[in-house]
mmCIF file of C-alpha atoms in Angstrom:
data_model
loop_
_atom_site.group_PDB
_atom_site.id
_atom_site.type_symbol
_atom_site.label_atom_id
_atom_site.label_comp_id
_atom_site.label_asym_id
_atom_site.label_seq_id
_atom_site.Cartn_x
_atom_site.Cartn_y
_atom_site.Cartn_z
ATOM 1 C CA UNK I 1 5.506 0.461 9.382
ATOM 2 C CA UNK I 2 5.355 0.078 13.172
ATOM 3 C CA UNK I 3 5.588 3.854 13.457
ATOM 4 C CA UNK I 4 2.422 4.281 11.386
ATOM 5 C CA UNK I 5 0.630 1.653 13.475
ATOM 6 C CA UNK I 6 1.277 3.472 16.749
ATOM 7 C CA UNK I 7 -1.491 5.585 18.259
ATOM 8 C CA UNK I 8 -0.132 8.595 20.182
ATOM 9 C CA UNK I 9 -1.471 9.480 23.602
ATOM 10 C CA UNK I 10 -1.789 13.280 23.690
ATOM 11 C CA UNK I 11 -4.279 14.903 26.041
ATOM 12 C CA UNK I 12 -5.672 17.505 23.632
ATOM 13 C CA UNK I 13 -8.734 18.234 25.747
ATOM 14 C CA UNK I 14 -6.599 19.335 28.706
ATOM 15 C CA UNK I 15 -6.181 22.646 26.850
ATOM 16 C CA UNK I 16 -9.768 22.888 25.588
ATOM 17 C CA UNK I 17 -10.583 26.134 27.461
ATOM 18 C CA UNK I 18 -7.394 27.785 26.275
ATOM 19 C CA UNK I 19 -8.148 26.602 22.740
ATOM 20 C CA UNK I 20 -11.613 28.172 22.742
ATOM 21 C CA UNK I 21 -10.217 31.412 24.178
ATOM 22 C CA UNK I 22 -7.452 31.651 21.567
ATOM 23 C CA UNK I 23 -9.927 30.873 18.785
ATOM 24 C CA UNK I 24 -12.341 33.562 19.991
ATOM 25 C CA UNK I 25 -9.566 36.174 20.210
ATOM 26 C CA UNK I 26 -8.221 35.333 16.741
ATOM 27 C CA UNK I 27 -11.721 35.400 15.241
ATOM 28 C CA UNK I 28 -12.436 38.856 16.688
ATOM 29 C CA UNK I 29 -9.025 40.093 15.511
ATOM 30 C CA UNK I 30 -9.691 38.788 11.983
ATOM 31 C CA UNK I 31 -13.088 40.508 11.865
ATOM 32 C CA UNK I 32 -11.535 43.806 12.986
ATOM 33 C CA UNK I 33 -8.800 43.508 10.359
ATOM 34 C CA UNK I 34 -11.311 42.901 7.579
ATOM 35 C CA UNK I 35 -13.514 45.793 8.736
ATOM 36 C CA UNK I 36 -10.754 48.336 9.504
ATOM 37 C CA UNK I 37 -7.987 47.485 7.031
ATOM 38 C CA UNK I 38 -10.285 45.983 4.411
ATOM 39 C CA UNK I 39 -9.665 43.492 1.636
ATOM 40 C CA UNK I 40 -7.754 44.297 -1.529
ATOM 41 C CA UNK I 41 -10.556 43.462 -3.943
ATOM 42 C CA UNK I 42 -9.478 42.653 -7.461
ATOM 43 C CA UNK I 43 -10.992 43.859 -10.656
ATOM 44 C CA UNK I 44 -13.375 40.878 -10.651
ATOM 45 C CA UNK I 45 -15.337 42.528 -7.826
ATOM 46 C CA UNK I 46 -14.637 46.258 -8.147
ATOM 47 C CA UNK I 47 -14.894 46.632 -11.917
ATOM 48 C CA UNK I 48 -12.381 48.589 -13.957
ATOM 49 C CA UNK I 49 -9.617 48.053 -16.487
ATOM 50 C CA UNK I 50 -6.741 45.603 -16.209
ATOM 51 C CA UNK I 51 -3.703 46.178 -18.421
ATOM 52 C CA UNK I 52 -0.574 44.033 -18.593
ATOM 53 C CA UNK I 53 2.518 45.462 -20.260
ATOM 54 C CA UNK I 54 5.994 44.063 -20.864
ATOM 55 C CA UNK I 55 9.115 46.213 -20.562
ATOM 56 C CA UNK I 56 12.305 45.330 -22.435
ATOM 57 C CA UNK I 57 14.204 45.381 -19.115
ATOM 58 C CA UNK I 58 13.391 45.427 -15.387
ATOM 59 C CA UNK I 59 11.628 48.619 -14.363
ATOM 60 C CA UNK I 60 10.886 50.400 -11.085
ATOM 61 C CA UNK I 61 7.206 50.655 -10.162
ATOM 62 C CA UNK I 62 7.672 54.269 -9.023
ATOM 63 C CA UNK I 63 8.702 55.184 -12.563
ATOM 64 C CA UNK I 64 5.613 53.469 -14.023
ATOM 65 C CA UNK I 65 3.333 55.291 -11.559
ATOM 66 C CA UNK I 66 4.945 58.627 -12.424
ATOM 67 C CA UNK I 67 4.494 58.028 -16.167
ATOM 68 C CA UNK I 68 0.819 57.136 -15.676
ATOM 69 C CA UNK I 69 0.225 60.128 -13.387
ATOM 70 C CA UNK I 70 1.559 62.417 -16.115
ATOM 71 C CA UNK I 71 -1.209 61.065 -18.370
ATOM 72 C CA UNK I 72 -3.864 61.730 -15.660
ATOM 73 C CA UNK I 73 -4.027 58.126 -14.444
ATOM 74 C CA UNK I 74 -3.264 59.075 -10.829
ATOM 75 C CA UNK I 75 -5.522 56.348 -9.417
ATOM 76 C CA UNK I 76 -3.732 53.533 -11.224
ATOM 77 C CA UNK I 77 -2.630 50.563 -9.091
ATOM 78 C CA UNK I 78 0.681 49.173 -10.350
ATOM 79 C CA UNK I 79 2.337 45.867 -9.432
ATOM 80 C CA UNK I 80 4.768 43.353 -10.847
ATOM 81 C CA UNK I 81 3.308 40.319 -12.578
ATOM 82 C CA UNK I 82 5.693 37.382 -12.510
ATOM 83 C CA UNK I 83 8.963 39.315 -12.891
ATOM 84 C CA UNK I 84 10.226 42.892 -12.626
ATOM 85 C CA UNK I 85 9.824 43.555 -16.353
ATOM 86 C CA UNK I 86 6.144 42.571 -16.499
ATOM 87 C CA UNK I 87 3.779 45.121 -14.971
ATOM 88 C CA UNK I 88 0.082 44.836 -14.167
ATOM 89 C CA UNK I 89 -1.884 48.103 -14.168
ATOM 90 C CA UNK I 90 -5.358 48.373 -12.651
ATOM 91 C CA UNK I 91 -7.495 51.390 -13.408
ATOM 92 C CA UNK I 92 -10.944 52.514 -12.237
ATOM 93 C CA UNK I 93 -13.857 51.996 -14.667
ATOM 94 C CA UNK I 94 -12.960 53.673 -17.961
ATOM 95 C CA UNK I 95 -16.290 55.426 -18.530
ATOM 96 C CA UNK I 96 -16.911 55.981 -22.230
ATOM 97 C CA UNK I 97 -13.382 55.062 -23.333
ATOM 98 C CA UNK I 98 -13.034 51.903 -25.398
ATOM 99 C CA UNK I 99 -10.356 49.277 -24.802
ATOM 100 C CA UNK I 100 -8.452 50.540 -27.853
ATOM 101 C CA UNK I 101 -8.458 54.104 -26.526
ATOM 102 C CA UNK I 102 -7.338 53.067 -23.039
ATOM 103 C CA UNK I 103 -4.517 50.897 -24.358
ATOM 104 C CA UNK I 104 -3.392 53.644 -26.731
ATOM 105 C CA UNK I 105 -3.325 56.286 -23.978
ATOM 106 C CA UNK I 106 -1.421 54.040 -21.572
ATOM 107 C CA UNK I 107 1.187 52.999 -24.136
ATOM 108 C CA UNK I 108 1.662 56.629 -25.168
ATOM 109 C CA UNK I 109 2.220 57.617 -21.536
ATOM 110 C CA UNK I 110 4.707 54.803 -20.951
ATOM 111 C CA UNK I 111 6.497 55.216 -24.299
ATOM 112 C CA UNK I 112 7.140 58.849 -23.457
ATOM 113 C CA UNK I 113 9.990 57.774 -21.168
ATOM 114 C CA UNK I 114 10.953 54.372 -22.573
ATOM 115 C CA UNK I 115 10.609 52.583 -25.902
ATOM 116 C CA UNK I 116 10.048 48.902 -26.598
ATOM 117 C CA UNK I 117 7.078 48.433 -24.275
ATOM 118 C CA UNK I 118 4.507 45.912 -25.516
ATOM 119 C CA UNK I 119 0.884 45.401 -24.546
ATOM 120 C CA UNK I 120 0.173 41.830 -23.487
ATOM 121 C CA UNK I 121 -3.518 42.042 -22.574
ATOM 122 C CA UNK I 122 -6.296 44.377 -21.562
ATOM 123 C CA UNK I 123 -9.486 43.373 -19.733
ATOM 124 C CA UNK I 124 -12.642 45.303 -18.904
ATOM 125 C CA UNK I 125 -15.030 44.486 -16.052
ATOM 126 C CA UNK I 126 -18.016 46.769 -15.593
ATOM 127 C CA UNK I 127 -19.078 47.862 -12.072
ATOM 128 C CA UNK I 128 -22.394 46.026 -12.438
ATOM 129 C CA UNK I 129 -20.631 42.762 -13.335
ATOM 130 C CA UNK I 130 -18.312 43.195 -10.341
ATOM 131 C CA UNK I 131 -21.261 43.687 -7.991
ATOM 132 C CA UNK I 132 -22.999 40.616 -9.418
ATOM 133 C CA UNK I 133 -19.875 38.490 -8.912
ATOM 134 C CA UNK I 134 -19.534 39.748 -5.334
ATOM 135 C CA UNK I 135 -23.176 38.913 -4.569
ATOM 136 C CA UNK I 136 -22.890 35.507 -6.216
ATOM 137 C CA UNK I 137 -19.735 34.750 -4.221
ATOM 138 C CA UNK I 138 -21.451 35.684 -0.956
ATOM 139 C CA UNK I 139 -24.427 33.465 -1.789
ATOM 140 C CA UNK I 140 -22.092 30.596 -2.659
ATOM 141 C CA UNK I 141 -20.480 30.836 0.787
ATOM 142 C CA UNK I 142 -23.872 31.054 2.501
ATOM 143 C CA UNK I 143 -25.276 28.014 0.682
ATOM 144 C CA UNK I 144 -22.081 26.068 1.417
ATOM 145 C CA UNK I 145 -22.442 26.739 5.154
ATOM 146 C CA UNK I 146 -26.149 25.851 5.123
ATOM 147 C CA UNK I 147 -25.614 22.644 3.175
ATOM 148 C CA UNK I 148 -22.791 21.473 5.428
ATOM 149 C CA UNK I 149 -24.796 22.293 8.574
ATOM 150 C CA UNK I 150 -27.764 20.283 7.305
ATOM 151 C CA UNK I 151 -25.544 17.344 6.300
ATOM 152 C CA UNK I 152 -23.762 17.102 9.649
ATOM 153 C CA UNK I 153 -27.019 17.517 11.574
ATOM 154 C CA UNK I 154 -28.526 14.674 9.554
ATOM 155 C CA UNK I 155 -25.479 12.402 9.823
ATOM 156 C CA UNK I 156 -24.561 13.105 13.437
ATOM 157 C CA UNK I 157 -26.452 15.457 15.776
ATOM 158 C CA UNK I 158 -27.102 19.190 16.096
ATOM 159 C CA UNK I 159 -24.312 19.702 18.662
ATOM 160 C CA UNK I 160 -21.793 18.384 16.147
ATOM 161 C CA UNK I 161 -23.314 20.603 13.470
ATOM 162 C CA UNK I 162 -22.823 23.741 15.572
ATOM 163 C CA UNK I 163 -19.183 22.829 16.173
ATOM 164 C CA UNK I 164 -18.551 22.147 12.474
ATOM 165 C CA UNK I 165 -20.086 25.430 11.311
ATOM 166 C CA UNK I 166 -18.149 27.366 13.961
ATOM 167 C CA UNK I 167 -14.926 25.777 12.673
ATOM 168 C CA UNK I 168 -15.742 26.653 9.055
ATOM 169 C CA UNK I 169 -16.503 30.273 9.937
ATOM 170 C CA UNK I 170 -13.329 30.394 12.039
ATOM 171 C CA UNK I 171 -11.198 29.065 9.154
ATOM 172 C CA UNK I 172 -12.722 31.406 6.585
ATOM 173 C CA UNK I 173 -12.209 34.422 8.858
ATOM 174 C CA UNK I 174 -8.593 33.444 9.556
ATOM 175 C CA UNK I 175 -7.887 33.396 5.826
ATOM 176 C CA UNK I 176 -9.671 36.713 5.279
ATOM 177 C CA UNK I 177 -7.743 38.254 8.163
ATOM 178 C CA UNK I 178 -4.453 37.132 6.642
ATOM 179 C CA UNK I 179 -5.476 38.533 3.252
ATOM 180 C CA UNK I 180 -6.332 41.838 4.940
ATOM 181 C CA UNK I 181 -2.975 42.024 6.774
ATOM 182 C CA UNK I 182 -0.826 41.458 3.697
ATOM 183 C CA UNK I 183 -3.302 43.018 1.240
ATOM 184 C CA UNK I 184 -3.211 39.977 -1.020
ATOM 185 C CA UNK I 185 -5.525 40.584 -3.952
ATOM 186 C CA UNK I 186 -8.954 39.075 -3.391
ATOM 187 C CA UNK I 187 -10.246 37.964 -6.777
ATOM 188 C CA UNK I 188 -12.436 35.165 -8.094
ATOM 189 C CA UNK I 189 -9.647 32.585 -7.646
ATOM 190 C CA UNK I 190 -9.239 33.556 -3.981
ATOM 191 C CA UNK I 191 -12.969 33.108 -3.460
ATOM 192 C CA UNK I 192 -12.672 29.671 -5.073
ATOM 193 C CA UNK I 193 -9.870 28.869 -2.613
ATOM 194 C CA UNK I 194 -12.094 29.757 0.359
ATOM 195 C CA UNK I 195 -14.883 27.544 -0.997
ATOM 196 C CA UNK I 196 -12.380 24.713 -1.471
ATOM 197 C CA UNK I 197 -11.110 25.301 2.064
ATOM 198 C CA UNK I 198 -14.637 24.942 3.456
ATOM 199 C CA UNK I 199 -14.889 21.488 1.908
ATOM 200 C CA UNK I 200 -11.400 20.519 3.079
ATOM 201 C CA UNK I 201 -11.950 21.729 6.650
ATOM 202 C CA UNK I 202 -15.335 20.026 6.805
ATOM 203 C CA UNK I 203 -13.768 16.740 5.724
ATOM 204 C CA UNK I 204 -11.213 16.974 8.541
ATOM 205 C CA UNK I 205 -13.987 17.628 11.043
ATOM 206 C CA UNK I 206 -16.117 14.722 9.803
ATOM 207 C CA UNK I 207 -13.185 12.289 10.098
ATOM 208 C CA UNK I 208 -12.831 13.121 13.802
ATOM 209 C CA UNK I 209 -16.594 13.222 14.422
ATOM 210 C CA UNK I 210 -17.016 9.818 12.800
ATOM 211 C CA UNK I 211 -14.350 8.303 15.026
ATOM 212 C CA UNK I 212 -15.901 9.949 18.104
ATOM 213 C CA UNK I 213 -19.255 8.402 17.219
ATOM 214 C CA UNK I 214 -17.701 4.955 16.837
ATOM 215 C CA UNK I 215 -15.802 5.221 20.117
ATOM 216 C CA UNK I 216 -18.766 6.584 22.053
ATOM 217 C CA UNK I 217 -20.613 3.388 21.197
ATOM 218 C CA UNK I 218 -17.735 0.901 21.469
ATOM 219 C CA UNK I 219 -15.806 2.381 24.415
ATOM 220 C CA UNK I 220 -18.648 2.740 26.916
ATOM 221 C CA UNK I 221 -16.406 2.640 29.970
ATOM 222 C CA UNK I 222 -14.588 5.839 28.982
ATOM 223 C CA UNK I 223 -15.942 9.281 29.786
ATOM 224 C CA UNK I 224 -16.550 11.849 27.046
ATOM 225 C CA UNK I 225 -13.190 13.627 27.300
ATOM 226 C CA UNK I 226 -11.282 10.340 27.150
ATOM 227 C CA UNK I 227 -13.305 9.262 24.103
ATOM 228 C CA UNK I 228 -12.564 12.561 22.347
ATOM 229 C CA UNK I 229 -8.837 12.345 23.130
ATOM 230 C CA UNK I 230 -8.725 8.751 21.905
ATOM 231 C CA UNK I 231 -10.538 9.666 18.693
ATOM 232 C CA UNK I 232 -8.285 12.637 17.913
ATOM 233 C CA UNK I 233 -5.160 10.588 18.581
ATOM 234 C CA UNK I 234 -6.413 7.751 16.361
ATOM 235 C CA UNK I 235 -6.892 10.152 13.444
ATOM 236 C CA UNK I 236 -3.834 12.327 14.157
ATOM 237 C CA UNK I 237 -1.292 10.508 12.004
ATOM 238 C CA UNK I 238 -3.715 10.364 9.087
ATOM 239 C CA UNK I 239 -4.350 14.104 9.423
ATOM 240 C CA UNK I 240 -0.650 14.994 9.612
ATOM 241 C CA UNK I 241 0.189 12.984 6.478
ATOM 242 C CA UNK I 242 -2.779 14.462 4.605
ATOM 243 C CA UNK I 243 -1.893 18.035 5.583
ATOM 244 C CA UNK I 244 1.792 17.667 4.724
ATOM 245 C CA UNK I 245 1.119 16.231 1.272
ATOM 246 C CA UNK I 246 -1.486 18.930 0.603
ATOM 247 C CA UNK I 247 0.913 21.666 1.717
ATOM 248 C CA UNK I 248 3.617 20.185 -0.511
ATOM 249 C CA UNK I 249 1.379 20.556 -3.576
ATOM 250 C CA UNK I 250 0.229 24.040 -2.564
ATOM 251 C CA UNK I 251 3.823 25.159 -1.979
ATOM 252 C CA UNK I 252 4.744 24.042 -5.486
ATOM 253 C CA UNK I 253 1.741 25.979 -6.794
ATOM 254 C CA UNK I 254 2.796 29.062 -4.826
ATOM 255 C CA UNK I 255 6.423 29.081 -5.976
ATOM 256 C CA UNK I 256 5.985 27.782 -9.514
ATOM 257 C CA UNK I 257 2.405 28.646 -10.459
ATOM 258 C CA UNK I 258 2.972 32.320 -11.199
ATOM 259 C CA UNK I 259 1.183 35.460 -10.063
ATOM 260 C CA UNK I 260 -2.190 34.397 -11.474
ATOM 261 C CA UNK I 261 -2.723 31.740 -8.791
ATOM 262 C CA UNK I 262 -0.770 33.481 -6.019
ATOM 263 C CA UNK I 263 -3.850 34.489 -4.018
ATOM 264 C CA UNK I 264 -5.408 31.054 -4.510
ATOM 265 C CA UNK I 265 -2.357 29.188 -3.182
ATOM 266 C CA UNK I 266 -1.753 31.594 -0.265
ATOM 267 C CA UNK I 267 -5.371 31.319 0.899
ATOM 268 C CA UNK I 268 -5.292 27.519 0.796
ATOM 269 C CA UNK I 269 -1.895 27.239 2.511
ATOM 270 C CA UNK I 270 -3.115 29.346 5.425
ATOM 271 C CA UNK I 271 -6.469 27.569 5.418
ATOM 272 C CA UNK I 272 -4.987 24.060 5.559
ATOM 273 C CA UNK I 273 -2.786 25.020 8.517
ATOM 274 C CA UNK I 274 -5.703 26.634 10.344
ATOM 275 C CA UNK I 275 -8.024 23.695 9.574
ATOM 276 C CA UNK I 276 -5.615 21.341 11.340
ATOM 277 C CA UNK I 277 -6.050 23.351 14.519
ATOM 278 C CA UNK I 278 -9.769 24.098 14.207
ATOM 279 C CA UNK I 279 -10.803 20.476 13.655
ATOM 280 C CA UNK I 280 -9.580 19.776 17.198
ATOM 281 C CA UNK I 281 -9.920 22.983 19.179
ATOM 282 C CA UNK I 282 -12.973 24.544 17.543
ATOM 283 C CA UNK I 283 -15.362 21.950 16.096
ATOM 284 C CA UNK I 284 -14.627 19.075 18.473
ATOM 285 C CA UNK I 285 -14.043 21.367 21.434
ATOM 286 C CA UNK I 286 -17.327 23.211 20.932
ATOM 287 C CA UNK I 287 -19.239 19.946 20.527
ATOM 288 C CA UNK I 288 -17.830 18.828 23.895
ATOM 289 C CA UNK I 289 -18.779 22.159 25.472
ATOM 290 C CA UNK I 290 -22.354 21.723 24.206
ATOM 291 C CA UNK I 291 -22.546 18.382 26.026
ATOM 292 C CA UNK I 292 -22.351 15.582 23.466
ATOM 293 C CA UNK I 293 -23.190 12.210 25.000
ATOM 294 C CA UNK I 294 -23.728 8.579 24.073
ATOM 295 C CA UNK I 295 -27.457 9.073 24.353
ATOM 296 C CA UNK I 296 -27.304 11.516 21.438
ATOM 297 C CA UNK I 297 -25.965 8.819 19.121
ATOM 298 C CA UNK I 298 -27.193 5.482 20.421
ATOM 299 C CA UNK I 299 -30.119 3.798 18.633
ATOM 300 C CA UNK I 300 -33.383 3.639 20.611
ATOM 301 C CA UNK I 301 -32.920 -0.054 21.599
ATOM 302 C CA UNK I 302 -29.406 0.578 22.921
ATOM 303 C CA UNK I 303 -30.685 3.506 24.962
ATOM 304 C CA UNK I 304 -33.284 1.269 26.599
ATOM 305 C CA UNK I 305 -30.612 -1.323 27.446
ATOM 306 C CA UNK I 306 -28.313 1.328 28.959
ATOM 307 C CA UNK I 307 -31.161 2.601 31.118
ATOM 308 C CA UNK I 308 -31.763 -0.851 32.689
ATOM 309 C CA UNK I 309 -30.653 -1.125 36.345
#
């Protein structure tokens, strides 16, 4: 118990300039990755046909692609779903073909080289629905940023709000950059993970900001950097325990949850790790760079007392 009562004494702000530089470089790199390499949008956003089939034994994806190409499905995207005998096939929008016709054509193409294949499910998403989901997801992110900015500005001060929003954008871009590197499918569950990450990251930032506000008022003999270091150190153990327990749950989801929630768990695992860093070296660091002071937070009467000779 004594270990949990100890407050470490780490000078985080000694590396504040390096932290801002690293964050800026990583943010630019993430933007370039998203723009150049692009995201692997799922059927939720692109529209098309999703078919899941089950083979009687493990199968090579190259064989499945060849069978589909012979039936003029050259643009099919094929991947394993859970194990090497379950295959997920994504096709462009089917045009005038019905779900029954698409499933029949695909099974005929696959049965031509192997028997015993069963159809597990088939889903259709029209291009218009995909565009609407993409627009709705973008608006959800925008409103989340605006709401959080307004909340922090109301509860603290605009300098804190700028730092918090910068951290949220940084975290979201880091996750998107990772998804672009490894081409993890970006579907509606991945978008939900990013929205959840925004709330999680914001909570981490508010915990530190709240302690900074308390210490700015109570520890008036310390300068700003010392107050920030003290506040981060006081919340450090709480943050480490919270992050580790969260990562433990997310790891279980990643390894045991199946392919359906793979993108969701990957996005949150990366996001939680990044949020640990950004709550110190992006949000707090930027607030310090903007010149937070006691005068920004003190009530009017306290300001008048401090100004007395």
